[in-house]
Amino acid sequence: MSISTAAGVFDAIAAGPAEGRPVLLLHGFPQTGLAWRRQITSLAAQGYRVVAPDQRGYSPGVRPERAEDYRVSALVADVLAITEELGWPTFDLVGHDWGGAVAWWTAAGHPGRVRTLTVVSTPHPGALAEALRSDDDQRARSRYMTDWRETPATENRMLADDAALLRTLYAGKAPQASADAYVRHLSRPGALTAALNWYRSGRPDGGIGAVEVPTLYVWSTEDTAFGPAPAQDTGRWVDGPYRFEILAGLSHWIPEEAPETLNRLLLDHLRAHGGRNHRAPLTVEENGRH
């Protein structure tokens, strides 16, 4: 499906009955809404209305050239605009990787819009900032963020030799067909630069406080990007009901590496805060871009 906003047109995958409880899924780098395909199927089968957009820069219809146009404030504004266009006054929000960061910022700044929050892998930005100041392990894990700000050197390295370096980022955990789809998507002119602009956009335009909405945070012990210090500290940044799940032996790519486990945790969280949705026939709508 396509979602028109003032910023442009977002591509998205949608599934489930139109009257179902709305859930928005935000992907990270270097993926698209396709990363949530197993969660989309599971949620829709339980009667939820699920939408997984390709976020700013990943959707060709919303691909500004300036790095500053990818600041957190713009990314949060996209979430609000998408859900307003969908007619969702409130919604359940789920995010992974960069999508998790956007989800944290959205829930902290707009608790009246977000019914529940689920974040996979990404610690609360406040906890991550503190770890970057005080934890050598997390500073080492995050060094790549500085390296990727080089342009166009980073794009050239990632796309050389049939995108060999880009493919290594998935660590063999994403299904091959999905990894191929991500590489095709990001190999199109301007797409990888737009995705990397999330890292090049500069510091957030303000501070972030604690989250008040019911929150599920799922972190895995073999995550190379986010270490135990910010993961363990995230609970201090949630004032509402909080559940922290640690998945042993799993990589950063939880939605694709352990979909059944994540689906169970997500459904438990949604049912605990808002009730069980009715079952309805599964329908899937997408625009064919993958």
PDB file of C-alpha atoms in Angstrom:
ATOM      1  CA  MET A   1       0.000   0.000   0.000  1.00  0.00           C
ATOM      2  CA  SER A   2       0.961   3.652  -0.263  1.00  0.00           C
ATOM      3  CA  ILE A   3       0.515   6.245   2.480  1.00  0.00           C
ATOM      4  CA  SER A   4       0.461   9.897   1.420  1.00  0.00           C
ATOM      5  CA  THR A   5       1.703  12.523   3.878  1.00  0.00           C
ATOM      6  CA  ALA A   6       2.920  16.099   3.638  1.00  0.00           C
ATOM      7  CA  ALA A   7       6.489  14.760   3.555  1.00  0.00           C
ATOM      8  CA  GLY A   8       5.742  12.434   0.627  1.00  0.00           C
ATOM      9  CA  VAL A   9       4.430   8.963  -0.121  1.00  0.00           C
ATOM     10  CA  PHE A  10       5.520   6.049   2.042  1.00  0.00           C
ATOM     11  CA  ASP A  11       5.492   2.474   0.744  1.00  0.00           C
ATOM     12  CA  ALA A  12       4.180  -0.053   3.252  1.00  0.00           C
ATOM     13  CA  ILE A  13       3.029  -3.594   3.825  1.00  0.00           C
ATOM     14  CA  ALA A  14      -0.393  -3.859   5.476  1.00  0.00           C
ATOM     15  CA  ALA A  15      -2.319  -6.861   6.732  1.00  0.00           C
ATOM     16  CA  GLY A  16      -5.264  -7.750   8.914  1.00  0.00           C
ATOM     17  CA  PRO A  17      -8.836  -6.457   9.090  1.00  0.00           C
ATOM     18  CA  ALA A  18      -9.363  -2.722   8.691  1.00  0.00           C
ATOM     19  CA  GLU A  19     -11.252  -2.611  11.999  1.00  0.00           C
ATOM     20  CA  GLY A  20      -8.526  -4.455  13.913  1.00  0.00           C
ATOM     21  CA  ARG A  21      -6.483  -2.932  16.700  1.00  0.00           C
ATOM     22  CA  PRO A  22      -3.745  -0.937  14.925  1.00  0.00           C
ATOM     23  CA  VAL A  23      -0.068  -1.839  15.206  1.00  0.00           C
ATOM     24  CA  LEU A  24       2.752   0.086  13.494  1.00  0.00           C
ATOM     25  CA  LEU A  25       6.065  -1.717  12.854  1.00  0.00           C
ATOM     26  CA  LEU A  26       9.251   0.323  12.265  1.00  0.00           C
ATOM     27  CA  HIS A  27      12.260  -1.352  10.628  1.00  0.00           C
ATOM     28  CA  GLY A  28      15.926  -0.459  11.015  1.00  0.00           C
ATOM     29  CA  PHE A  29      19.123  -0.322   8.949  1.00  0.00           C
ATOM     30  CA  PRO A  30      19.761  -1.812   6.440  1.00  0.00           C
ATOM     31  CA  GLN A  31      16.321  -3.302   5.874  1.00  0.00           C
ATOM     32  CA  THR A  32      12.755  -2.394   4.882  1.00  0.00           C
ATOM     33  CA  GLY A  33       9.294  -3.193   6.195  1.00  0.00           C
ATOM     34  CA  LEU A  34       9.852  -6.704   4.841  1.00  0.00           C
ATOM     35  CA  ALA A  35      11.929  -7.417   7.962  1.00  0.00           C
ATOM     36  CA  TRP A  36       8.648  -7.794   9.888  1.00  0.00           C
ATOM     37  CA  ARG A  37       6.991 -10.288   7.548  1.00  0.00           C
ATOM     38  CA  ARG A  38       6.732 -13.043  10.195  1.00  0.00           C
ATOM     39  CA  GLN A  39       5.335 -10.623  12.778  1.00  0.00           C
ATOM     40  CA  ILE A  40       2.900  -9.203  10.217  1.00  0.00           C
ATOM     41  CA  THR A  41       1.528 -12.656   9.491  1.00  0.00           C
ATOM     42  CA  SER A  42       1.225 -13.573  13.166  1.00  0.00           C
ATOM     43  CA  LEU A  43      -0.444 -10.340  14.255  1.00  0.00           C
ATOM     44  CA  ALA A  44      -2.828 -10.221  11.314  1.00  0.00           C
ATOM     45  CA  ALA A  45      -3.900 -13.806  11.985  1.00  0.00           C
ATOM     46  CA  GLN A  46      -4.944 -12.672  15.462  1.00  0.00           C
ATOM     47  CA  GLY A  47      -7.083  -9.855  14.059  1.00  0.00           C
ATOM     48  CA  TYR A  48      -4.707  -6.927  14.428  1.00  0.00           C
ATOM     49  CA  ARG A  49      -4.435  -4.299  11.704  1.00  0.00           C
ATOM     50  CA  VAL A  50      -0.710  -4.150  10.966  1.00  0.00           C
ATOM     51  CA  VAL A  51       1.218  -1.633   8.881  1.00  0.00           C
ATOM     52  CA  ALA A  52       4.988  -1.792   8.292  1.00  0.00           C
ATOM     53  CA  PRO A  53       6.176   1.230   6.300  1.00  0.00           C
ATOM     54  CA  ASP A  54       9.467   1.692   4.549  1.00  0.00           C
ATOM     55  CA  GLN A  55      10.694   4.670   6.531  1.00  0.00           C
ATOM     56  CA  ARG A  56      12.104   8.007   5.371  1.00  0.00           C
ATOM     57  CA  GLY A  57      14.827   7.487   2.784  1.00  0.00           C
ATOM     58  CA  TYR A  58      13.856   3.864   2.251  1.00  0.00           C
ATOM     59  CA  SER A  59      10.624   4.888   0.495  1.00  0.00           C
ATOM     60  CA  PRO A  60      11.548   6.535  -2.838  1.00  0.00           C
ATOM     61  CA  GLY A  61       8.639   8.934  -2.360  1.00  0.00           C
ATOM     62  CA  VAL A  62      10.177  10.322   0.848  1.00  0.00           C
ATOM     63  CA  ARG A  63      13.892  10.618   0.103  1.00  0.00           C
ATOM     64  CA  PRO A  64      15.252  14.109   0.806  1.00  0.00           C
ATOM     65  CA  GLU A  65      18.879  14.676  -0.118  1.00  0.00           C
ATOM     66  CA  ARG A  66      20.084  16.638   2.920  1.00  0.00           C
ATOM     67  CA  ALA A  67      21.361  14.660   5.902  1.00  0.00           C
ATOM     68  CA  GLU A  68      19.720  17.099   8.309  1.00  0.00           C
ATOM     69  CA  ASP A  69      16.319  16.077   6.938  1.00  0.00           C
ATOM     70  CA  TYR A  70      16.778  12.734   8.730  1.00  0.00           C
ATOM     71  CA  ARG A  71      16.918  14.150  12.243  1.00  0.00           C
ATOM     72  CA  VAL A  72      14.948  12.360  14.916  1.00  0.00           C
ATOM     73  CA  SER A  73      12.291  15.061  14.981  1.00  0.00           C
ATOM     74  CA  ALA A  74      11.526  14.435  11.297  1.00  0.00           C
ATOM     75  CA  LEU A  75      11.413  10.672  11.818  1.00  0.00           C
ATOM     76  CA  VAL A  76       8.971  11.010  14.708  1.00  0.00           C
ATOM     77  CA  ALA A  77       6.888  13.440  12.658  1.00  0.00           C
ATOM     78  CA  ASP A  78       6.673  10.750   9.970  1.00  0.00           C
ATOM     79  CA  VAL A  79       5.244   8.263  12.484  1.00  0.00           C
ATOM     80  CA  LEU A  80       2.608  10.748  13.569  1.00  0.00           C
ATOM     81  CA  ALA A  81       1.753  11.700   9.980  1.00  0.00           C
ATOM     82  CA  ILE A  82       1.490   8.071   8.833  1.00  0.00           C
ATOM     83  CA  THR A  83      -0.808   7.099  11.691  1.00  0.00           C
ATOM     84  CA  GLU A  84      -2.941  10.209  11.239  1.00  0.00           C
ATOM     85  CA  GLU A  85      -3.331   9.392   7.548  1.00  0.00           C
ATOM     86  CA  LEU A  86      -4.332   5.854   8.532  1.00  0.00           C
ATOM     87  CA  GLY A  87      -6.956   7.264  10.897  1.00  0.00           C
ATOM     88  CA  TRP A  88      -5.296   5.873  14.033  1.00  0.00           C
ATOM     89  CA  PRO A  89      -5.738   8.231  17.021  1.00  0.00           C
ATOM     90  CA  THR A  90      -3.905   5.641  19.148  1.00  0.00           C
ATOM     91  CA  PHE A  91      -1.804   2.652  18.132  1.00  0.00           C
ATOM     92  CA  ASP A  92       0.620   0.028  19.377  1.00  0.00           C
ATOM     93  CA  LEU A  93       4.176   0.822  18.305  1.00  0.00           C
ATOM     94  CA  VAL A  94       6.936  -1.709  17.595  1.00  0.00           C
ATOM     95  CA  GLY A  95      10.478  -0.910  16.466  1.00  0.00           C
ATOM     96  CA  HIS A  96      13.803  -2.623  15.806  1.00  0.00           C
ATOM     97  CA  ASP A  97      17.285  -1.114  15.412  1.00  0.00           C
ATOM     98  CA  TRP A  98      16.852   2.496  14.164  1.00  0.00           C
ATOM     99  CA  GLY A  99      13.115   1.870  14.142  1.00  0.00           C
ATOM    100  CA  GLY A 100      13.445   1.111  17.841  1.00  0.00           C
ATOM    101  CA  ALA A 101      15.119   4.460  18.454  1.00  0.00           C
ATOM    102  CA  VAL A 102      12.306   6.242  16.625  1.00  0.00           C
ATOM    103  CA  ALA A 103       9.793   4.254  18.650  1.00  0.00           C
ATOM    104  CA  TRP A 104      11.414   5.315  21.943  1.00  0.00           C
ATOM    105  CA  TRP A 105      11.356   8.981  20.925  1.00  0.00           C
ATOM    106  CA  THR A 106       7.765   8.770  19.703  1.00  0.00           C
ATOM    107  CA  ALA A 107       6.476   7.095  22.851  1.00  0.00           C
ATOM    108  CA  ALA A 108       8.362   9.498  25.128  1.00  0.00           C
ATOM    109  CA  GLY A 109       7.127  12.578  23.308  1.00  0.00           C
ATOM    110  CA  HIS A 110       3.579  11.493  22.453  1.00  0.00           C
ATOM    111  CA  PRO A 111       2.324   9.107  25.144  1.00  0.00           C
ATOM    112  CA  GLY A 112      -1.271   9.990  24.344  1.00  0.00           C
ATOM    113  CA  ARG A 113      -0.915   8.482  20.886  1.00  0.00           C
ATOM    114  CA  VAL A 114       0.983   5.290  21.777  1.00  0.00           C
ATOM    115  CA  ARG A 115      -1.028   2.552  23.507  1.00  0.00           C
ATOM    116  CA  THR A 116       1.926   0.211  24.056  1.00  0.00           C
ATOM    117  CA  LEU A 117       5.578   0.203  23.070  1.00  0.00           C
ATOM    118  CA  THR A 118       7.704  -2.774  22.040  1.00  0.00           C
ATOM    119  CA  VAL A 119      11.362  -2.232  21.201  1.00  0.00           C
ATOM    120  CA  VAL A 120      13.652  -4.954  19.893  1.00  0.00           C
ATOM    121  CA  SER A 121      17.427  -4.683  20.385  1.00  0.00           C
ATOM    122  CA  THR A 122      17.719  -0.898  20.758  1.00  0.00           C
ATOM    123  CA  PRO A 123      18.084   0.440  24.317  1.00  0.00           C
ATOM    124  CA  HIS A 124      16.419   3.648  25.436  1.00  0.00           C
ATOM    125  CA  PRO A 125      18.399   6.569  23.925  1.00  0.00           C
ATOM    126  CA  GLY A 126      19.088   7.951  27.405  1.00  0.00           C
ATOM    127  CA  ALA A 127      20.572   4.644  28.520  1.00  0.00           C
ATOM    128  CA  LEU A 128      22.630   4.422  25.333  1.00  0.00           C
ATOM    129  CA  ALA A 129      23.942   7.966  25.762  1.00  0.00           C
ATOM    130  CA  GLU A 130      25.030   7.202  29.325  1.00  0.00           C
ATOM    131  CA  ALA A 131      26.769   3.995  28.198  1.00  0.00           C
ATOM    132  CA  LEU A 132      28.617   5.882  25.462  1.00  0.00           C
ATOM    133  CA  ARG A 133      29.953   8.213  28.157  1.00  0.00           C
ATOM    134  CA  SER A 134      30.892   5.584  30.710  1.00  0.00           C
ATOM    135  CA  ASP A 135      31.181   2.114  29.174  1.00  0.00           C
ATOM    136  CA  ASP A 136      34.206   1.160  27.068  1.00  0.00           C
ATOM    137  CA  ASP A 137      32.409  -1.888  25.666  1.00  0.00           C
ATOM    138  CA  GLN A 138      29.518   0.149  24.266  1.00  0.00           C
ATOM    139  CA  ARG A 139      31.860   2.807  22.871  1.00  0.00           C
ATOM    140  CA  ALA A 140      33.692   0.088  20.960  1.00  0.00           C
ATOM    141  CA  ARG A 141      30.434  -1.416  19.699  1.00  0.00           C
ATOM    142  CA  SER A 142      29.214   1.977  18.441  1.00  0.00           C
ATOM    143  CA  ARG A 143      32.391   3.018  16.631  1.00  0.00           C
ATOM    144  CA  TYR A 144      30.884   1.986  13.305  1.00  0.00           C
ATOM    145  CA  MET A 145      28.403   4.870  13.580  1.00  0.00           C
ATOM    146  CA  THR A 146      31.272   7.340  13.244  1.00  0.00           C
ATOM    147  CA  ASP A 147      32.874   5.389  10.412  1.00  0.00           C
ATOM    148  CA  TRP A 148      29.639   5.330   8.405  1.00  0.00           C
ATOM    149  CA  ARG A 149      29.401   9.123   8.344  1.00  0.00           C
ATOM    150  CA  GLU A 150      32.035   9.210   5.620  1.00  0.00           C
ATOM    151  CA  THR A 151      30.431   9.872   2.239  1.00  0.00           C
ATOM    152  CA  PRO A 152      30.584   8.592  -0.454  1.00  0.00           C
ATOM    153  CA  ALA A 153      33.305   6.268   0.800  1.00  0.00           C
ATOM    154  CA  THR A 154      30.918   4.221   2.924  1.00  0.00           C
ATOM    155  CA  GLU A 155      28.447   3.685   0.083  1.00  0.00           C
ATOM    156  CA  ASN A 156      31.249   2.641  -2.262  1.00  0.00           C
ATOM    157  CA  ARG A 157      32.626   0.126   0.237  1.00  0.00           C
ATOM    158  CA  MET A 158      29.240  -1.370   1.040  1.00  0.00           C
ATOM    159  CA  LEU A 159      28.131  -1.776  -2.572  1.00  0.00           C
ATOM    160  CA  ALA A 160      31.435  -3.009  -4.054  1.00  0.00           C
ATOM    161  CA  ASP A 161      31.669  -6.616  -5.279  1.00  0.00           C
ATOM    162  CA  ASP A 162      27.916  -7.197  -5.475  1.00  0.00           C
ATOM    163  CA  ALA A 163      27.406  -5.455  -2.128  1.00  0.00           C
ATOM    164  CA  ALA A 164      29.620  -7.983  -0.325  1.00  0.00           C
ATOM    165  CA  LEU A 165      30.160  -5.765   2.731  1.00  0.00           C
ATOM    166  CA  LEU A 166      26.490  -4.823   2.955  1.00  0.00           C
ATOM    167  CA  ARG A 167      25.552  -8.504   2.867  1.00  0.00           C
ATOM    168  CA  THR A 168      27.881  -9.289   5.784  1.00  0.00           C
ATOM    169  CA  LEU A 169      25.849  -6.958   8.031  1.00  0.00           C
ATOM    170  CA  TYR A 170      22.999  -9.464   8.075  1.00  0.00           C
ATOM    171  CA  ALA A 171      25.411 -12.015   9.565  1.00  0.00           C
ATOM    172  CA  GLY A 172      23.606 -14.853   7.811  1.00  0.00           C
ATOM    173  CA  LYS A 173      20.623 -14.408  10.130  1.00  0.00           C
ATOM    174  CA  ALA A 174      18.193 -12.865   7.636  1.00  0.00           C
ATOM    175  CA  PRO A 175      16.738 -15.347   5.142  1.00  0.00           C
ATOM    176  CA  GLN A 176      18.696 -15.257   1.893  1.00  0.00           C
ATOM    177  CA  ALA A 177      15.690 -14.093  -0.110  1.00  0.00           C
ATOM    178  CA  SER A 178      15.173 -11.186   2.281  1.00  0.00           C
ATOM    179  CA  ALA A 179      18.847 -10.230   2.265  1.00  0.00           C
ATOM    180  CA  ASP A 180      18.774 -10.222  -1.533  1.00  0.00           C
ATOM    181  CA  ALA A 181      15.675  -8.003  -1.468  1.00  0.00           C
ATOM    182  CA  TYR A 182      17.319  -5.548   0.935  1.00  0.00           C
ATOM    183  CA  VAL A 183      20.451  -5.382  -1.214  1.00  0.00           C
ATOM    184  CA  ARG A 184      18.427  -4.780  -4.383  1.00  0.00           C
ATOM    185  CA  HIS A 185      16.457  -2.063  -2.625  1.00  0.00           C
ATOM    186  CA  LEU A 186      19.526  -0.284  -1.240  1.00  0.00           C
ATOM    187  CA  SER A 187      21.501  -0.636  -4.472  1.00  0.00           C
ATOM    188  CA  ARG A 188      19.113   1.675  -6.311  1.00  0.00           C
ATOM    189  CA  PRO A 189      20.392   5.207  -6.946  1.00  0.00           C
ATOM    190  CA  GLY A 190      20.351   7.299  -3.799  1.00  0.00           C
ATOM    191  CA  ALA A 191      18.824   4.639  -1.562  1.00  0.00           C
ATOM    192  CA  LEU A 192      21.878   3.669   0.501  1.00  0.00           C
ATOM    193  CA  THR A 193      22.924   7.297   0.948  1.00  0.00           C
ATOM    194  CA  ALA A 194      19.445   8.091   2.226  1.00  0.00           C
ATOM    195  CA  ALA A 195      19.595   5.170   4.679  1.00  0.00           C
ATOM    196  CA  LEU A 196      23.041   6.241   5.904  1.00  0.00           C
ATOM    197  CA  ASN A 197      21.814   9.796   6.365  1.00  0.00           C
ATOM    198  CA  TRP A 198      20.099   8.560   9.519  1.00  0.00           C
ATOM    199  CA  TYR A 199      23.633   8.289  10.949  1.00  0.00           C
ATOM    200  CA  ARG A 200      24.792  11.573   9.399  1.00  0.00           C
ATOM    201  CA  SER A 201      21.914  13.780  10.517  1.00  0.00           C
ATOM    202  CA  GLY A 202      23.529  15.055  13.722  1.00  0.00           C
ATOM    203  CA  ARG A 203      22.464  14.954  17.334  1.00  0.00           C
ATOM    204  CA  PRO A 204      18.767  14.912  18.276  1.00  0.00           C
ATOM    205  CA  ASP A 205      17.172  18.314  18.567  1.00  0.00           C
ATOM    206  CA  GLY A 206      16.487  17.940  22.286  1.00  0.00           C
ATOM    207  CA  GLY A 207      16.555  15.567  25.212  1.00  0.00           C
ATOM    208  CA  ILE A 208      14.412  12.514  25.788  1.00  0.00           C
ATOM    209  CA  GLY A 209      12.705  11.645  29.047  1.00  0.00           C
ATOM    210  CA  ALA A 210      11.233   8.502  30.517  1.00  0.00           C
ATOM    211  CA  VAL A 211       8.534   6.527  28.749  1.00  0.00           C
ATOM    212  CA  GLU A 212       5.171   6.279  30.502  1.00  0.00           C
ATOM    213  CA  VAL A 213       3.360   3.751  28.301  1.00  0.00           C
ATOM    214  CA  PRO A 214       3.480  -0.033  28.896  1.00  0.00           C
ATOM    215  CA  THR A 215       6.798  -1.165  27.430  1.00  0.00           C
ATOM    216  CA  LEU A 216       8.343  -4.448  26.346  1.00  0.00           C
ATOM    217  CA  TYR A 217      12.080  -4.379  25.642  1.00  0.00           C
ATOM    218  CA  VAL A 218      13.688  -7.429  24.010  1.00  0.00           C
ATOM    219  CA  TRP A 219      17.488  -7.699  23.868  1.00  0.00           C
ATOM    220  CA  SER A 220      19.766 -10.561  22.830  1.00  0.00           C
ATOM    221  CA  THR A 221      23.110 -11.529  24.295  1.00  0.00           C
ATOM    222  CA  GLU A 222      24.932 -11.833  20.952  1.00  0.00           C
ATOM    223  CA  ASP A 223      23.918  -8.373  19.714  1.00  0.00           C
ATOM    224  CA  THR A 224      27.063  -6.762  18.305  1.00  0.00           C
ATOM    225  CA  ALA A 225      25.641  -3.223  18.250  1.00  0.00           C
ATOM    226  CA  PHE A 226      24.159  -2.928  21.750  1.00  0.00           C
ATOM    227  CA  GLY A 227      25.872  -4.308  24.814  1.00  0.00           C
ATOM    228  CA  PRO A 228      24.600  -5.282  28.259  1.00  0.00           C
ATOM    229  CA  ALA A 229      25.224  -1.932  29.965  1.00  0.00           C
ATOM    230  CA  PRO A 230      22.578   0.141  28.130  1.00  0.00           C
ATOM    231  CA  ALA A 231      20.256  -2.854  27.882  1.00  0.00           C
ATOM    232  CA  GLN A 232      20.268  -3.384  31.640  1.00  0.00           C
ATOM    233  CA  ASP A 233      19.948   0.352  32.291  1.00  0.00           C
ATOM    234  CA  THR A 234      16.929   0.852  30.021  1.00  0.00           C
ATOM    235  CA  GLY A 235      14.451   0.004  32.779  1.00  0.00           C
ATOM    236  CA  ARG A 236      15.411   3.198  34.618  1.00  0.00           C
ATOM    237  CA  TRP A 237      13.963   5.121  31.671  1.00  0.00           C
ATOM    238  CA  VAL A 238      10.490   3.551  31.784  1.00  0.00           C
ATOM    239  CA  ASP A 239       7.978   4.852  34.319  1.00  0.00           C
ATOM    240  CA  GLY A 240       5.069   2.744  33.056  1.00  0.00           C
ATOM    241  CA  PRO A 241       4.667  -1.057  33.233  1.00  0.00           C
ATOM    242  CA  TYR A 242       7.934  -2.590  32.026  1.00  0.00           C
ATOM    243  CA  ARG A 243       8.979  -6.029  30.859  1.00  0.00           C
ATOM    244  CA  PHE A 244      12.607  -6.798  29.926  1.00  0.00           C
ATOM    245  CA  GLU A 245      13.294 -10.026  28.055  1.00  0.00           C
ATOM    246  CA  ILE A 246      16.828 -11.312  27.416  1.00  0.00           C
ATOM    247  CA  LEU A 247      17.210 -13.854  24.601  1.00  0.00           C
ATOM    248  CA  ALA A 248      20.376 -15.885  25.043  1.00  0.00           C
ATOM    249  CA  GLY A 249      22.521 -16.817  22.069  1.00  0.00           C
ATOM    250  CA  LEU A 250      20.688 -14.706  19.499  1.00  0.00           C
ATOM    251  CA  SER A 251      22.103 -11.975  17.262  1.00  0.00           C
ATOM    252  CA  HIS A 252      20.900  -8.433  16.601  1.00  0.00           C
ATOM    253  CA  TRP A 253      18.441  -9.683  13.967  1.00  0.00           C
ATOM    254  CA  ILE A 254      15.813 -11.031  16.372  1.00  0.00           C
ATOM    255  CA  PRO A 255      12.663 -10.496  14.233  1.00  0.00           C
ATOM    256  CA  GLU A 256      14.055 -12.783  11.537  1.00  0.00           C
ATOM    257  CA  GLU A 257      16.271 -15.100  13.590  1.00  0.00           C
ATOM    258  CA  ALA A 258      13.700 -15.920  16.272  1.00  0.00           C
ATOM    259  CA  PRO A 259      10.298 -14.899  14.888  1.00  0.00           C
ATOM    260  CA  GLU A 260       8.237 -17.382  16.913  1.00  0.00           C
ATOM    261  CA  THR A 261       9.788 -16.253  20.191  1.00  0.00           C
ATOM    262  CA  LEU A 262       9.329 -12.584  19.375  1.00  0.00           C
ATOM    263  CA  ASN A 263       5.766 -13.142  18.170  1.00  0.00           C
ATOM    264  CA  ARG A 264       4.858 -14.839  21.442  1.00  0.00           C
ATOM    265  CA  LEU A 265       6.348 -12.033  23.526  1.00  0.00           C
ATOM    266  CA  LEU A 266       4.719  -9.362  21.406  1.00  0.00           C
ATOM    267  CA  LEU A 267       1.271 -10.930  21.509  1.00  0.00           C
ATOM    268  CA  ASP A 268       1.543 -11.456  25.274  1.00  0.00           C
ATOM    269  CA  HIS A 269       2.423  -7.787  25.697  1.00  0.00           C
ATOM    270  CA  LEU A 270      -0.419  -6.550  23.513  1.00  0.00           C
ATOM    271  CA  ARG A 271      -2.959  -8.772  25.260  1.00  0.00           C
ATOM    272  CA  ALA A 272      -1.756  -7.684  28.689  1.00  0.00           C
ATOM    273  CA  HIS A 273      -2.407  -4.041  27.827  1.00  0.00           C
ATOM    274  CA  GLY A 274      -5.607  -3.685  25.859  1.00  0.00           C
ATOM    275  CA  GLY A 275      -7.192  -7.087  25.550  1.00  0.00           C
ATOM    276  CA  ARG A 276      -7.203  -9.894  23.020  1.00  0.00           C
ATOM    277  CA  ASN A 277      -8.151  -9.076  19.452  1.00  0.00           C
ATOM    278  CA  HIS A 278     -10.646 -11.160  17.540  1.00  0.00           C
ATOM    279  CA  ARG A 279      -9.431 -13.572  14.928  1.00  0.00           C
ATOM    280  CA  ALA A 280     -10.034 -12.599  11.331  1.00  0.00           C
ATOM    281  CA  PRO A 281      -8.969 -13.820   7.910  1.00  0.00           C
ATOM    282  CA  LEU A 282      -5.442 -12.844   6.975  1.00  0.00           C
ATOM    283  CA  THR A 283      -5.090 -10.353   4.170  1.00  0.00           C
ATOM    284  CA  VAL A 284      -1.855  -8.808   3.005  1.00  0.00           C
ATOM    285  CA  GLU A 285      -1.479  -5.704   0.913  1.00  0.00           C
ATOM    286  CA  GLU A 286       1.776  -4.359  -0.455  1.00  0.00           C
ATOM    287  CA  ASN A 287       2.915  -2.349  -3.397  1.00  0.00           C
ATOM    288  CA  GLY A 288       5.165  -4.968  -4.955  1.00  0.00           C
ATOM    289  CA  ARG A 289       8.410  -3.043  -4.417  1.00  0.00           C
ATOM    290  CA  HIS A 290      10.157  -5.961  -2.676  1.00  0.00           C
TER     291      HIS A 290
END
